Short mmCIF file of C-alpha atoms in Angstrom, two decimals:
data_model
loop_
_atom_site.label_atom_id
_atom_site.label_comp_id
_atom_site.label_asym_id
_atom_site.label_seq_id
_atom_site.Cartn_x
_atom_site.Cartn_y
_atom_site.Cartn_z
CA UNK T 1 81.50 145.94 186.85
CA UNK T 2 82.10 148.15 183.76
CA UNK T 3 85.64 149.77 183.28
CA UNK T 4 85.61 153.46 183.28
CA UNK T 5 88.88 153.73 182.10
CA UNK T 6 91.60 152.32 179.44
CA UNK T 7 94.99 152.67 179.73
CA UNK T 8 98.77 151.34 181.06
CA UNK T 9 100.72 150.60 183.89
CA UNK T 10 104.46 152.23 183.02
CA UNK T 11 107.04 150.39 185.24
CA UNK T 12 110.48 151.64 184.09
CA UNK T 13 110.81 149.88 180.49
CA UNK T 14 107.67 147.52 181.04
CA UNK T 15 104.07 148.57 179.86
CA UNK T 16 101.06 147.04 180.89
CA UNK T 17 97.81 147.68 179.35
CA UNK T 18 94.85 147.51 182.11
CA UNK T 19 91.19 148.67 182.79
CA UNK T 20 90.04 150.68 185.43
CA UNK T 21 86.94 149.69 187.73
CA UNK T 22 86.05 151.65 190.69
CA UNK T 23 86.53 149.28 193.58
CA UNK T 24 83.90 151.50 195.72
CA UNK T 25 80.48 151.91 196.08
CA UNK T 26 78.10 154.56 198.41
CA UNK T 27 75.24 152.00 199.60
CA UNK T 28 73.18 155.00 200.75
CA UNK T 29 69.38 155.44 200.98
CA UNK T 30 68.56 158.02 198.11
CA UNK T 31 65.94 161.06 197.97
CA UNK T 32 64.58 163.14 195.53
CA UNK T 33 63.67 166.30 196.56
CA UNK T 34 59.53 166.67 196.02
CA UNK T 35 56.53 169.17 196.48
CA UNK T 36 55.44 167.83 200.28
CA UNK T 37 51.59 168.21 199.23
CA UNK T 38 51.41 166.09 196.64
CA UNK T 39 55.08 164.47 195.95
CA UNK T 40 55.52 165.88 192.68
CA UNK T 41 59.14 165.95 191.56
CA UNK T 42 61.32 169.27 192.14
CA UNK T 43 62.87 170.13 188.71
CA UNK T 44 65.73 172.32 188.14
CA UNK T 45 66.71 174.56 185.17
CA UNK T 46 69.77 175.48 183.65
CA UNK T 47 69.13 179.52 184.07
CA UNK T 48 71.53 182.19 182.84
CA UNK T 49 71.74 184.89 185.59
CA UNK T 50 72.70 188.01 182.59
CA UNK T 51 69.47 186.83 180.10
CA UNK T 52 67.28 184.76 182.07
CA UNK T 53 67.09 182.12 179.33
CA UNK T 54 67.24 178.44 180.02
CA UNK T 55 70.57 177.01 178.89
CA UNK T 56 70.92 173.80 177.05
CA UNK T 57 73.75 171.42 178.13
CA UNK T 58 75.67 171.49 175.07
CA UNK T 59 75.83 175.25 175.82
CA UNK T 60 77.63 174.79 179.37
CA UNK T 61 81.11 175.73 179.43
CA UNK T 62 83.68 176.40 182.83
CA UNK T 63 83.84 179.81 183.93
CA UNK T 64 86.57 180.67 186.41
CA UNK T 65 86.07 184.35 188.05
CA UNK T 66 88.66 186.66 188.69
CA UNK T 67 88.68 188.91 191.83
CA UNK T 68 86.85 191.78 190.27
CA UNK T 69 83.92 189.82 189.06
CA UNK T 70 84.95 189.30 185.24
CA UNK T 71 84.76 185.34 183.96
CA UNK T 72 87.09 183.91 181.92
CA UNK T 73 85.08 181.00 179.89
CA UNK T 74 87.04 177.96 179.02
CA UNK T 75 85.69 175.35 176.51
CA UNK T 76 86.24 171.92 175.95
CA UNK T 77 89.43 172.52 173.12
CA UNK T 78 91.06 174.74 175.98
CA UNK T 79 91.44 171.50 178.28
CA UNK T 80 92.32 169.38 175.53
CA UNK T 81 95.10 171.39 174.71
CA UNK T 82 96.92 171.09 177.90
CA UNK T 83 99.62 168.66 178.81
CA UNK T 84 99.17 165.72 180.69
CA UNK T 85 101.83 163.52 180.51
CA UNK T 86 100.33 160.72 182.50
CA UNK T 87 97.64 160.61 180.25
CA UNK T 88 96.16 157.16 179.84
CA UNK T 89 99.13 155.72 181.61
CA UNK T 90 100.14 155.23 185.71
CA UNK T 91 103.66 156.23 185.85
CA UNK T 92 105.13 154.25 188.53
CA UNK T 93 107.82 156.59 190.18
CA UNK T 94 109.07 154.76 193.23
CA UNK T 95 107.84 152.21 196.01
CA UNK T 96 107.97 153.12 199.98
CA UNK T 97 106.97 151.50 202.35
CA UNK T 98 103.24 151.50 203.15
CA UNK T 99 103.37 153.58 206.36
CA UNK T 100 105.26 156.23 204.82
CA UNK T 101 101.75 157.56 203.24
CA UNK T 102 99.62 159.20 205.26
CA UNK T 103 95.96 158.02 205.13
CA UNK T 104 94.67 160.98 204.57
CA UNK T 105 95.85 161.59 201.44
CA UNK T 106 93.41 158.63 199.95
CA UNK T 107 90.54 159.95 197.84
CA UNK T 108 89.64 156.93 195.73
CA UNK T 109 89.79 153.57 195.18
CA UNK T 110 90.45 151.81 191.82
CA UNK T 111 90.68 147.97 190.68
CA UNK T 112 93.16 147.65 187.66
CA UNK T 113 92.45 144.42 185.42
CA UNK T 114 95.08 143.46 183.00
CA UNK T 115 94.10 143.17 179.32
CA UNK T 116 94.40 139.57 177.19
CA UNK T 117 98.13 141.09 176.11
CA UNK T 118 99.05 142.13 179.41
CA UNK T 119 98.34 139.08 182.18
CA UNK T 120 101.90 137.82 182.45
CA UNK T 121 103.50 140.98 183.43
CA UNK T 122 100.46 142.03 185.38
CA UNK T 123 101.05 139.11 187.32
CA UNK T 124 104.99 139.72 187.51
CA UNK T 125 104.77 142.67 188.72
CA UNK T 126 102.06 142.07 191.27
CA UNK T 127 103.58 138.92 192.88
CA UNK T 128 107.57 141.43 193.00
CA UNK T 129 105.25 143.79 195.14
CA UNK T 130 103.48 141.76 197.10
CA UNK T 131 106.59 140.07 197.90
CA UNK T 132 108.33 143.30 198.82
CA UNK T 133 106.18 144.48 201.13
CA UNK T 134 106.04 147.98 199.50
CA UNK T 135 103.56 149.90 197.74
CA UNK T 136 104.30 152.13 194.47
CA UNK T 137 104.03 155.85 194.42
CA UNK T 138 102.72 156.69 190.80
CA UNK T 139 101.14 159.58 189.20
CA UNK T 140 97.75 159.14 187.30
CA UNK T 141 95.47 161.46 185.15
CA UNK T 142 91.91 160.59 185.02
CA UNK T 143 89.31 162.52 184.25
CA UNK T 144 91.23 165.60 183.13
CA UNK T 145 92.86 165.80 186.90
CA UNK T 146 96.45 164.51 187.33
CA UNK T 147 96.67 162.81 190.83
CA UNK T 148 99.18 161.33 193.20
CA UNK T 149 98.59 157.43 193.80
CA UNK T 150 99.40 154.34 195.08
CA UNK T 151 99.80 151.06 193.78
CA UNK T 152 98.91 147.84 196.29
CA UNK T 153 98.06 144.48 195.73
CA UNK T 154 94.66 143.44 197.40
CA UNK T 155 93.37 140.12 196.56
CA UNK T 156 95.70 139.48 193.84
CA UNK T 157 94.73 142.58 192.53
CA UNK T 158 96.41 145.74 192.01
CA UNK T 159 94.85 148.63 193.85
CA UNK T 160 95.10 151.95 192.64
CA UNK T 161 94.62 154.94 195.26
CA UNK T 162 94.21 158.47 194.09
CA UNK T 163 95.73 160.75 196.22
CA UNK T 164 95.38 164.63 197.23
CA UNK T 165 98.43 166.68 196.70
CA UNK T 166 100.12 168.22 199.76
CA UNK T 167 98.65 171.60 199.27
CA UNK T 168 95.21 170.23 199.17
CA UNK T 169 95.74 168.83 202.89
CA UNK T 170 94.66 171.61 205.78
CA UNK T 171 97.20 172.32 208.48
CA UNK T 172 95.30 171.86 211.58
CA UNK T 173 95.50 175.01 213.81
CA UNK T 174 93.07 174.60 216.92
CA UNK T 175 93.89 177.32 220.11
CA UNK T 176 94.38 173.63 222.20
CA UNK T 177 97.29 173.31 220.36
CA UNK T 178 98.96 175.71 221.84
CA UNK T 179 97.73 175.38 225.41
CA UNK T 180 99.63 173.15 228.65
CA UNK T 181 97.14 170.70 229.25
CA UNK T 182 98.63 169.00 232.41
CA UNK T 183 96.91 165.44 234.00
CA UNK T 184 98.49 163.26 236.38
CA UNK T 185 100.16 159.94 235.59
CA UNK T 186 97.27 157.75 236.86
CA UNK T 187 95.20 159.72 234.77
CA UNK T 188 97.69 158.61 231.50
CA UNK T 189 97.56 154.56 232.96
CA UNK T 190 94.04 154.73 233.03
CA UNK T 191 93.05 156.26 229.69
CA UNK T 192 96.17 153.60 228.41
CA UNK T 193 93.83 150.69 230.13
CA UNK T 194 90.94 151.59 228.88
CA UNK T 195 92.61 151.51 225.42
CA UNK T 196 94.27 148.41 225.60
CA UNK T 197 91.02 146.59 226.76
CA UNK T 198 89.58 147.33 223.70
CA UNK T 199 91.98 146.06 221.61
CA UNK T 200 91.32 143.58 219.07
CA UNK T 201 91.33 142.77 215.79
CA UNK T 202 89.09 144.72 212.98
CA UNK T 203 86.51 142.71 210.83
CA UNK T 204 84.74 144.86 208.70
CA UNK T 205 81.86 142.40 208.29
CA UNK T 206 80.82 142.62 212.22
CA UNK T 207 80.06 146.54 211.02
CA UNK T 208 76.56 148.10 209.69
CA UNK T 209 75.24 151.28 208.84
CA UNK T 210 72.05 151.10 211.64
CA UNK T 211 71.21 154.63 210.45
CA UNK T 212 70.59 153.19 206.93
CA UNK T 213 68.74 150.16 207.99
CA UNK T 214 66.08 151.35 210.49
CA UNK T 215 65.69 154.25 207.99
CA UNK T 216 64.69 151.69 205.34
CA UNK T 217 62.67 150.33 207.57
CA UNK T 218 60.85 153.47 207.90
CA UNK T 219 60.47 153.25 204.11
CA UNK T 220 59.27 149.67 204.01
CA UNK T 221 56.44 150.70 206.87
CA UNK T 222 55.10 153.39 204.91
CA UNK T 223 54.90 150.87 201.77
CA UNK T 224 53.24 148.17 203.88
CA UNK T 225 50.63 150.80 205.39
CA UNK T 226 50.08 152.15 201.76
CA UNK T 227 51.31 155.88 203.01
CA UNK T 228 52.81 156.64 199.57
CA UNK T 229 52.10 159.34 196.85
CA UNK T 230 51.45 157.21 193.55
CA UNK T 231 52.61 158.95 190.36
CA UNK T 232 51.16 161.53 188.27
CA UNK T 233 49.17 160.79 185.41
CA UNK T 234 50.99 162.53 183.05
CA UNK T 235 49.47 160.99 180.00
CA UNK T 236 52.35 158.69 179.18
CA UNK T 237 52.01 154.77 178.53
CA UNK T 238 54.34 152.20 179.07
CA UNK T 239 56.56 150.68 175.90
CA UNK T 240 54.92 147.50 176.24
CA UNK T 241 51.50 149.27 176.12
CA UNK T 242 52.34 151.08 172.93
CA UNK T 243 49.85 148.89 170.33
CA UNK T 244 46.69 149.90 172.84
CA UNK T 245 48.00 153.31 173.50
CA UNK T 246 48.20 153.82 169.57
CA UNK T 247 44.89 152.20 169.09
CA UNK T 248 42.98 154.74 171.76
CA UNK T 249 44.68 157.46 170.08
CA UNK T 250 43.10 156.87 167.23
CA UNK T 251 39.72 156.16 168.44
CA UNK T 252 40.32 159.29 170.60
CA UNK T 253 41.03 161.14 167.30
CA UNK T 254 37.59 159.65 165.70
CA UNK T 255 35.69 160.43 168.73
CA UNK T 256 37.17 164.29 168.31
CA UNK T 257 35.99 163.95 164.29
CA UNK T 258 32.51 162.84 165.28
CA UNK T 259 33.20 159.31 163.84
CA UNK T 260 32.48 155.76 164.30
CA UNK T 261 35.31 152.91 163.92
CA UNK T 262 33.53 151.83 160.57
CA UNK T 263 32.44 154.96 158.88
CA UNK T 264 36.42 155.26 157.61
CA UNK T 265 36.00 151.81 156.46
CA UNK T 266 32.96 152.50 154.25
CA UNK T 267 34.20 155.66 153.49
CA UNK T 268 37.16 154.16 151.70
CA UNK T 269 35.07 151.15 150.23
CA UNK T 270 32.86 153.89 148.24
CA UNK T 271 36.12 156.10 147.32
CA UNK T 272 37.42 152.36 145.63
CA UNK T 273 34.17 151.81 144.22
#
């Protein structure tokens, strides 16, 4: 794993430098989308909408749009001058206990490795909260975005979750809601039954995505029967067959001059001469 962050762990007095690692992955079957007669890549451009021109990357700034249309353009010194006190550093503010956060505040998931310096308090700290049974509420700012989080301990490693902030979490308002739904008391037993004789205990590993295996197998049929679109020849060579594509270019370019591979030779023997 690479770490996609630097930075600290701030637990009242105690600072402890770390390294961030996403602790997810998506294991998802990916597409590109491509011309269905001949499965030739779909490109897109940068276009401006006002001029029409194509806009190079290092040209893209934010734009946020008012209500009457205008755009206010922010650049990259506008978001570096605004204050983010986290920055670089997990402020631990207080630890609850784990059922106090709602799951669906979670957005991501984080590993946090100590560096050389930091192991012994790393470890400190991770065997007090494992111990207590709590989990730490801490602010965070990654990627220019200050979040909520949480700080566990999963296989002897701290976890951090980023979280959304209240106002980022719908209030669900459905017209059942507001309805008397009656249903008898057998009716209550039985869906309770039915619930309680599926209980048991979860085991990720007896789960798989069937969607994303029979759809590779659709993939690794068409392989097999050879029902694929091989690349366009776009004229390019491969780095390893640079020395042969250099030599054909040059008997390509002799060809184009009406000469041999020795007339040169001679050519430059007589000049010498």
């Amino acid at each position: 794993m690479r770490s996609i962050w630097n930075g600290a762990i701030s637990f009242g007095l105690v600072t402890i430098p770390i390294k961030v690692y996403a602790a997810t992955e998506q294991r998802d079957v990916t597409f590109h989308q491509v011309h269905r007669a001949d499965g030739g890549r779909i490109r897109y451009r940068r276009v401006c909408s006002v001029d029409g021109e194509e806009v190079p990357y290092g040209e893209v700034a934010k734009g946020y749009e008012l209500p009457g249309g205008e755009m206010v353009v922010l650049t990259d010194e506008d978001f570096a001058d605004l204050p983010l006190p986290t920055g670089h550093r997990i402020e631990v503010l207080q630890f609850v206990e784990p059922e106090e956060v709602d799951p669906i505040y979670f957005a991501r998931s984080y590993y946090l490795e100590p560096d050389e310096s930091g192991d012994k308090p790393y470890v400190l700290l991770r065997d007090a909260v494992e111990r207590s049974g709590l989990v730490g509420v801490a602010k965070v700012a990654l990627r220019q975005r200050e979040s909520l989080a949480t700080l566990r301990v999963r296989d002897g490693v701290f976890v951090l979750e980023t979280m959304l902030w209240p106002d980022e979490v719908r209030t669900p308002e459905f017209p059942f809601l507001e309805e008397e739904i009656e249903f008898r008391k057998q009716e209550l037993a039985m869906a309770g039954s039915l619930v309680d004789s599926m209980r048991g205990e979860f085991d990720p590993a007896e789960h798989h995505d069937a969607y994303r295996e029979a759809l590779q197998a659709v993939i690794d049929a068409k392989v097999d029967g050879h029902d694929v679109v091989p690349p366009p020849d776009d004229g390019t060579r491969p780095a390893e067959d640079l020395m042969d594509a250099l030599r054909a270019s040059v008997e390509a370019a002799k060809k184009r001059r009406g000469e041999t591979s020795d007339r040169p030779a001679q050519k430059r023997r007589r000049h010498s001469a």
